[in-house]
PDB file of C-alpha atoms in Angstrom:
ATOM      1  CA  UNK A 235     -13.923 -52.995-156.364  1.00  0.00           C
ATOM      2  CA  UNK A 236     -13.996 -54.463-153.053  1.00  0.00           C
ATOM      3  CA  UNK A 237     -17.124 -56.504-152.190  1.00  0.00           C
ATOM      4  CA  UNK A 238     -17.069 -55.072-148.752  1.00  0.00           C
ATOM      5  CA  UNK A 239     -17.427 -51.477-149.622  1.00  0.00           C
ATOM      6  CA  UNK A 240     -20.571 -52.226-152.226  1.00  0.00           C
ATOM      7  CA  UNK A 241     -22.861 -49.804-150.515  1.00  0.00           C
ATOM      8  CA  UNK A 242     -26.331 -50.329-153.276  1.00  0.00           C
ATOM      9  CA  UNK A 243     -27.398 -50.380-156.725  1.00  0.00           C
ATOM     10  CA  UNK A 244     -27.340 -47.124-158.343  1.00  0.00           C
ATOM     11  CA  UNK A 245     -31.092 -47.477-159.490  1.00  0.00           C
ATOM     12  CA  UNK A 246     -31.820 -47.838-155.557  1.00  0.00           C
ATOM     13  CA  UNK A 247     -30.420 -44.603-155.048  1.00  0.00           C
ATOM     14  CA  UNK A 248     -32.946 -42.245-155.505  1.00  0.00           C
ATOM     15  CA  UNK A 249     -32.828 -38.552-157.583  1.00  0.00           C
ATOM     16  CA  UNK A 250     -36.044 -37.115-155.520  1.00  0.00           C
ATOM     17  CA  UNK A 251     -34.668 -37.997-152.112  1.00  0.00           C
ATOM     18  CA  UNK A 252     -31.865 -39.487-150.417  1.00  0.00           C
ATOM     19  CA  UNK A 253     -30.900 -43.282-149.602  1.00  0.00           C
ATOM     20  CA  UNK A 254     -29.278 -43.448-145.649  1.00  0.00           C
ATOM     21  CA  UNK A 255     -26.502 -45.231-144.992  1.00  0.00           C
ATOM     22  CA  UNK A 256     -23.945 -46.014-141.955  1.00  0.00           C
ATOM     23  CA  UNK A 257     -20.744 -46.035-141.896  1.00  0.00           C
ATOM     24  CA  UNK A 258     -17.845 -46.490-139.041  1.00  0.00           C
ATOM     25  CA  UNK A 259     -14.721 -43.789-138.434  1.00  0.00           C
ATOM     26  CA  UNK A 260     -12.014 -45.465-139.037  1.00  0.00           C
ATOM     27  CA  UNK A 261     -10.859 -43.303-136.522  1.00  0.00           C
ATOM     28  CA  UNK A 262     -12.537 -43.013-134.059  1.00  0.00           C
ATOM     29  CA  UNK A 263     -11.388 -39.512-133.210  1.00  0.00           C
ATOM     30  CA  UNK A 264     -12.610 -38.231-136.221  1.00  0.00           C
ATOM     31  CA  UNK A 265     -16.655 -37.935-135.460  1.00  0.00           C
ATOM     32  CA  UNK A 266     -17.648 -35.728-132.816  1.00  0.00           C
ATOM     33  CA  UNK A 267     -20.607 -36.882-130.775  1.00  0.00           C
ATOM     34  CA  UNK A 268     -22.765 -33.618-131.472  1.00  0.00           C
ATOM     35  CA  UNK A 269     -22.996 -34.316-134.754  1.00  0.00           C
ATOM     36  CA  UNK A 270     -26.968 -35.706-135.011  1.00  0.00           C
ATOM     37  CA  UNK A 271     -25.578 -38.434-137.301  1.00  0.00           C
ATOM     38  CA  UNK A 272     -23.588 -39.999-134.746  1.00  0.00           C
ATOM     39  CA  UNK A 273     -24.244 -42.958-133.308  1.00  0.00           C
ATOM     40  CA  UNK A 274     -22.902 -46.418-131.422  1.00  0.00           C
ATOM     41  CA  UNK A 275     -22.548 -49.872-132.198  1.00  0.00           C
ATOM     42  CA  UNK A 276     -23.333 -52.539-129.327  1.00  0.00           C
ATOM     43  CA  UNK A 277     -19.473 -52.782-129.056  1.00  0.00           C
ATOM     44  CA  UNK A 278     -19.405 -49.096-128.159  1.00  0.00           C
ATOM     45  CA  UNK A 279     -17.672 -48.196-131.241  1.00  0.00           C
ATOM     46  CA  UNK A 280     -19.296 -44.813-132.490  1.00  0.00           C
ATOM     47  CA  UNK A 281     -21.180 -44.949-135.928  1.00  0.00           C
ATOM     48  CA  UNK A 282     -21.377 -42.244-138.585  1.00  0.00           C
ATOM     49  CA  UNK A 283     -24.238 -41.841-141.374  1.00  0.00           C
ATOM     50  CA  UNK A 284     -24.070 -40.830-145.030  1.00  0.00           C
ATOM     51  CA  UNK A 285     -26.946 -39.659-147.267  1.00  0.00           C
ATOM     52  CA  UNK A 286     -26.760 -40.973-151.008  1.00  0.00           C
ATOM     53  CA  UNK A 287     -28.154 -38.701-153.488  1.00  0.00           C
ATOM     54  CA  UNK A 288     -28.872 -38.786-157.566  1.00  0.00           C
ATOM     55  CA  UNK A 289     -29.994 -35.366-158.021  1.00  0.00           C
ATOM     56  CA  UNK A 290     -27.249 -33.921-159.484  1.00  0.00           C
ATOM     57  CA  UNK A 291     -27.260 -36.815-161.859  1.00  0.00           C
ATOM     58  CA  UNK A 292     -23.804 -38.865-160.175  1.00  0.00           C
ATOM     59  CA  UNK A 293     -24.363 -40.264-157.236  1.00  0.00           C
ATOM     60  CA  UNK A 294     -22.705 -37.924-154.206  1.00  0.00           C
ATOM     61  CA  UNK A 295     -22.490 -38.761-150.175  1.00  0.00           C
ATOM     62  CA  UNK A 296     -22.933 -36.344-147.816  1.00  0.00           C
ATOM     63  CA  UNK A 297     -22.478 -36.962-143.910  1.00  0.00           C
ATOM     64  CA  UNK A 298     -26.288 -36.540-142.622  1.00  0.00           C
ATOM     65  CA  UNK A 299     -26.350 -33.544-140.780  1.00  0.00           C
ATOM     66  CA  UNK A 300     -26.986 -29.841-141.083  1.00  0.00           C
ATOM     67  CA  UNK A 301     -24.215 -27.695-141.143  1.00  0.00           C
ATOM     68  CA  UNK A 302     -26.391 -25.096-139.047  1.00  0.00           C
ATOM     69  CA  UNK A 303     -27.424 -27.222-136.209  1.00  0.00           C
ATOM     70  CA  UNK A 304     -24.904 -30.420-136.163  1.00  0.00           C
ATOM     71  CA  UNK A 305     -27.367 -32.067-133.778  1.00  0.00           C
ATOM     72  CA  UNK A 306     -29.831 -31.860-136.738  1.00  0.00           C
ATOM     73  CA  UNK A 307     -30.000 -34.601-139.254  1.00  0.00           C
ATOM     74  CA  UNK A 308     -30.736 -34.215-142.763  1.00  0.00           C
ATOM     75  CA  UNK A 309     -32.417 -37.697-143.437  1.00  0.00           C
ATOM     76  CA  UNK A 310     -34.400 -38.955-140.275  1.00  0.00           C
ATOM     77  CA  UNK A 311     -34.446 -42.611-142.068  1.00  0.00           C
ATOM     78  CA  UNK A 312     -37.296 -41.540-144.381  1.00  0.00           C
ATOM     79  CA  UNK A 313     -35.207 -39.982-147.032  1.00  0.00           C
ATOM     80  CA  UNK A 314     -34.723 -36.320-147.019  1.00  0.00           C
ATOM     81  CA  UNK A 315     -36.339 -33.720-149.343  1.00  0.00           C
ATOM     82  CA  UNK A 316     -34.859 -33.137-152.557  1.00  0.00           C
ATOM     83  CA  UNK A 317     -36.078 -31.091-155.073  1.00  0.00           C
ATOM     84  CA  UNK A 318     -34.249 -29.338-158.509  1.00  0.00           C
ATOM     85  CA  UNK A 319     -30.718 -30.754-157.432  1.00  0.00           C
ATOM     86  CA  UNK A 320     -30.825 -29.235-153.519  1.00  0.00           C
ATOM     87  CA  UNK A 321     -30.850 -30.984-150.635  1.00  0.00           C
ATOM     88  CA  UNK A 322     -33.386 -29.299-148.158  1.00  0.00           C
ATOM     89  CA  UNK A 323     -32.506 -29.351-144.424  1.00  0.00           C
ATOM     90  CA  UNK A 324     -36.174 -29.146-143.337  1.00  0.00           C
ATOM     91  CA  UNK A 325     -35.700 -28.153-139.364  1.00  0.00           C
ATOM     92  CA  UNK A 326     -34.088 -24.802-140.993  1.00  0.00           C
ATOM     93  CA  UNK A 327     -35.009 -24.540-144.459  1.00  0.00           C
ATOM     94  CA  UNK A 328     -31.714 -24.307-145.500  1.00  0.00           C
ATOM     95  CA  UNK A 329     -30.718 -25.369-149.351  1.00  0.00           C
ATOM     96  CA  UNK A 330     -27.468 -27.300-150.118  1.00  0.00           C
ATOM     97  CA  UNK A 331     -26.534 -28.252-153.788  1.00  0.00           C
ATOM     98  CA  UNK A 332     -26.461 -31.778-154.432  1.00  0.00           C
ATOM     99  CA  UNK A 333     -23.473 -31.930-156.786  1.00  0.00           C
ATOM    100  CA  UNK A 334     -21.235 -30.359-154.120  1.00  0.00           C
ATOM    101  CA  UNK A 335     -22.766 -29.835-150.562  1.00  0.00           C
ATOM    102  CA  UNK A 336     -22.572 -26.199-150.910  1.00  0.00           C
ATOM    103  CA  UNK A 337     -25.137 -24.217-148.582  1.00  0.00           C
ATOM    104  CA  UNK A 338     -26.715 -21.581-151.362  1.00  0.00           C
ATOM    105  CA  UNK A 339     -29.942 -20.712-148.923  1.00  0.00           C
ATOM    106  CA  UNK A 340     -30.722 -20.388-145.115  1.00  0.00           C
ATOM    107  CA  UNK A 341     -29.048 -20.139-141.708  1.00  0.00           C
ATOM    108  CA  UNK A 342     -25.711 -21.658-142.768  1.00  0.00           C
ATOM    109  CA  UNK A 343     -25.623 -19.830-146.485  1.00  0.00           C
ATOM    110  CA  UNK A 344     -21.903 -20.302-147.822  1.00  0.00           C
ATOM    111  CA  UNK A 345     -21.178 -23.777-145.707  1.00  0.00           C
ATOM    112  CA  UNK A 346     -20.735 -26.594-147.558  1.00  0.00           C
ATOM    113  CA  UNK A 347     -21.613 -30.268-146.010  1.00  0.00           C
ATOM    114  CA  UNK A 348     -18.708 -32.822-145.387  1.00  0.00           C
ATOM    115  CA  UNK A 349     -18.543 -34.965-148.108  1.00  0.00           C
ATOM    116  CA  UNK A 350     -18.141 -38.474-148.361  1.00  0.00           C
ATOM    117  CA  UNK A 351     -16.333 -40.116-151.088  1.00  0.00           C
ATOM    118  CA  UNK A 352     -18.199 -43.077-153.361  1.00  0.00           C
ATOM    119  CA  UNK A 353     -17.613 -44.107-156.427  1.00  0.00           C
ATOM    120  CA  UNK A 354     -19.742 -45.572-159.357  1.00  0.00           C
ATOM    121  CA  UNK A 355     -18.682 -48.974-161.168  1.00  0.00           C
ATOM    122  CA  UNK A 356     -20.599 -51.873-162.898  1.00  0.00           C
ATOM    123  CA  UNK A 357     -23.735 -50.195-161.762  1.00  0.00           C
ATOM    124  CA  UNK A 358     -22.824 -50.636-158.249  1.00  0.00           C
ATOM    125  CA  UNK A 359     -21.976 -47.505-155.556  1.00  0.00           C
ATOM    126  CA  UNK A 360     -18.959 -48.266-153.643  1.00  0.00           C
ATOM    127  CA  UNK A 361     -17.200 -46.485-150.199  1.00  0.00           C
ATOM    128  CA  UNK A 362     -14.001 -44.820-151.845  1.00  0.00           C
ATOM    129  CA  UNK A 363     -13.301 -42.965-148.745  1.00  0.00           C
ATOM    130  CA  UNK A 364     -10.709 -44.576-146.569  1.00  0.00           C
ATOM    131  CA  UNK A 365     -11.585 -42.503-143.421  1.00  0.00           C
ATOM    132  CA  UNK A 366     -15.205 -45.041-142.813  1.00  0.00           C
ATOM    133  CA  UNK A 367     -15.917 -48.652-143.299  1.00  0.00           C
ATOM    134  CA  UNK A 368     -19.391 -49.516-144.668  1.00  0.00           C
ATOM    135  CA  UNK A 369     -21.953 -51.089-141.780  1.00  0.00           C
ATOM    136  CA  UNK A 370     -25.125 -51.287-143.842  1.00  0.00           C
ATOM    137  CA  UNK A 371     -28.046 -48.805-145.659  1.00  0.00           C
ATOM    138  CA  UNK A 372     -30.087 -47.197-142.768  1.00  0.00           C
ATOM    139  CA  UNK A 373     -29.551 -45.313-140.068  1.00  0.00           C
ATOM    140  CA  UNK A 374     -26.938 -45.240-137.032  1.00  0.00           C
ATOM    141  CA  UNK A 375     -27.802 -46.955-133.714  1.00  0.00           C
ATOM    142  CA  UNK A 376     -28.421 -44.116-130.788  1.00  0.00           C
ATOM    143  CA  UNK A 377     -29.678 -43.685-127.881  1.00  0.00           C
ATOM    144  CA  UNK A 378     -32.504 -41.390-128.462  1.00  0.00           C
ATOM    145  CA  UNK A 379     -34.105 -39.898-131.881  1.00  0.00           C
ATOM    146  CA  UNK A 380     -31.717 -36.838-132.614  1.00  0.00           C
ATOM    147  CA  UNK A 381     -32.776 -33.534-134.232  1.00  0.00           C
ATOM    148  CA  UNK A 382     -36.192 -35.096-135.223  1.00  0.00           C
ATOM    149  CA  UNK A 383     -38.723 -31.823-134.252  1.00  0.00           C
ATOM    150  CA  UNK A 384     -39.447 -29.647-137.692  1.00  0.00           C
ATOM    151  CA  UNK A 385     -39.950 -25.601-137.238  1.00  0.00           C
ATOM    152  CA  UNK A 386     -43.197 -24.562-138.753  1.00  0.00           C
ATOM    153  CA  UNK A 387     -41.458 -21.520-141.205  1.00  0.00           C
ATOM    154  CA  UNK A 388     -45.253 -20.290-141.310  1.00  0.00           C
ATOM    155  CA  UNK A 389     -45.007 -18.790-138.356  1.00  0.00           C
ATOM    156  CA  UNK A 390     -47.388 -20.954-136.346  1.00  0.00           C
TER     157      UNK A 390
END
């Protein structure tokens, strides 16, 4: 595989959370600026990111944003909560399965977040999808911190 598109170790990808990544569109056109994951290089070029799970037992990527709210972002560079194979956007509460994406709980039941293809060898994750170019683990450079208040869901 191509040296380039090494993204981490699979043992540094974690099965209770997520590992954040970001990535750059090769087109450009292809990212939409109210998704919460989107950001901007210092060359202006606009910057995507990618959550990296284990909880399904492969690794999977996910673009990092909630498929309720697209402003929202499921990993605020702290790792996102995972828990018995789900992904948990925790603005909305919503629930998407880490093997696939797919929404099973909350606001956006039956959605199903875009997926971003990796692949596995040598103990290494690499990019396999052509559509991004890998920029480093972390987040996405932006302006201002995007989609980072939590609803209380006690009611308070």
């Amino acid at each position: 595989m191509d040296a380039d598109r090494r993204i981490a170790a699979v043992e540094e990808v974690p099965e209770d959370s997520t590992l954040l990544v970001t990535l750059r569109p090769v087109d450009a056109d292809d990212v939409d600026e109210g998704e919460g994951d989107v950001g901007e290089a210092e060359d202006g070029t606009p910057e995507a990111e990618a959550i990296l799970t284990r909880a399904a037992g492969e690794v999977r990527a996910f673009r990092n944003y909630c498929q309720h709210w697209t402003d929202v972002r499921l990993d605020k560079d702290d790792g996102a909560f995972v828990r018995d194979g789900e992904v948990f956007c925790q603005k909305h509460g919503a629930t998407f399965e880490a093997d696939g994406g797919y929404c099973n709980f909350g606001p956006c039941e039956g959605a199903v977040l875009e997926g971003v293809d990796v692949a596995v060898d040598g103990g290494d994750v690499y990019l396999a999808d052509d559509a991004y170019e890998f920029v480093r683990l972390g987040h996405a450079n932006r302006d201002g911190d995007s989609g980072d208040l939590r609803i209380d869901f006690t009611g308070n």
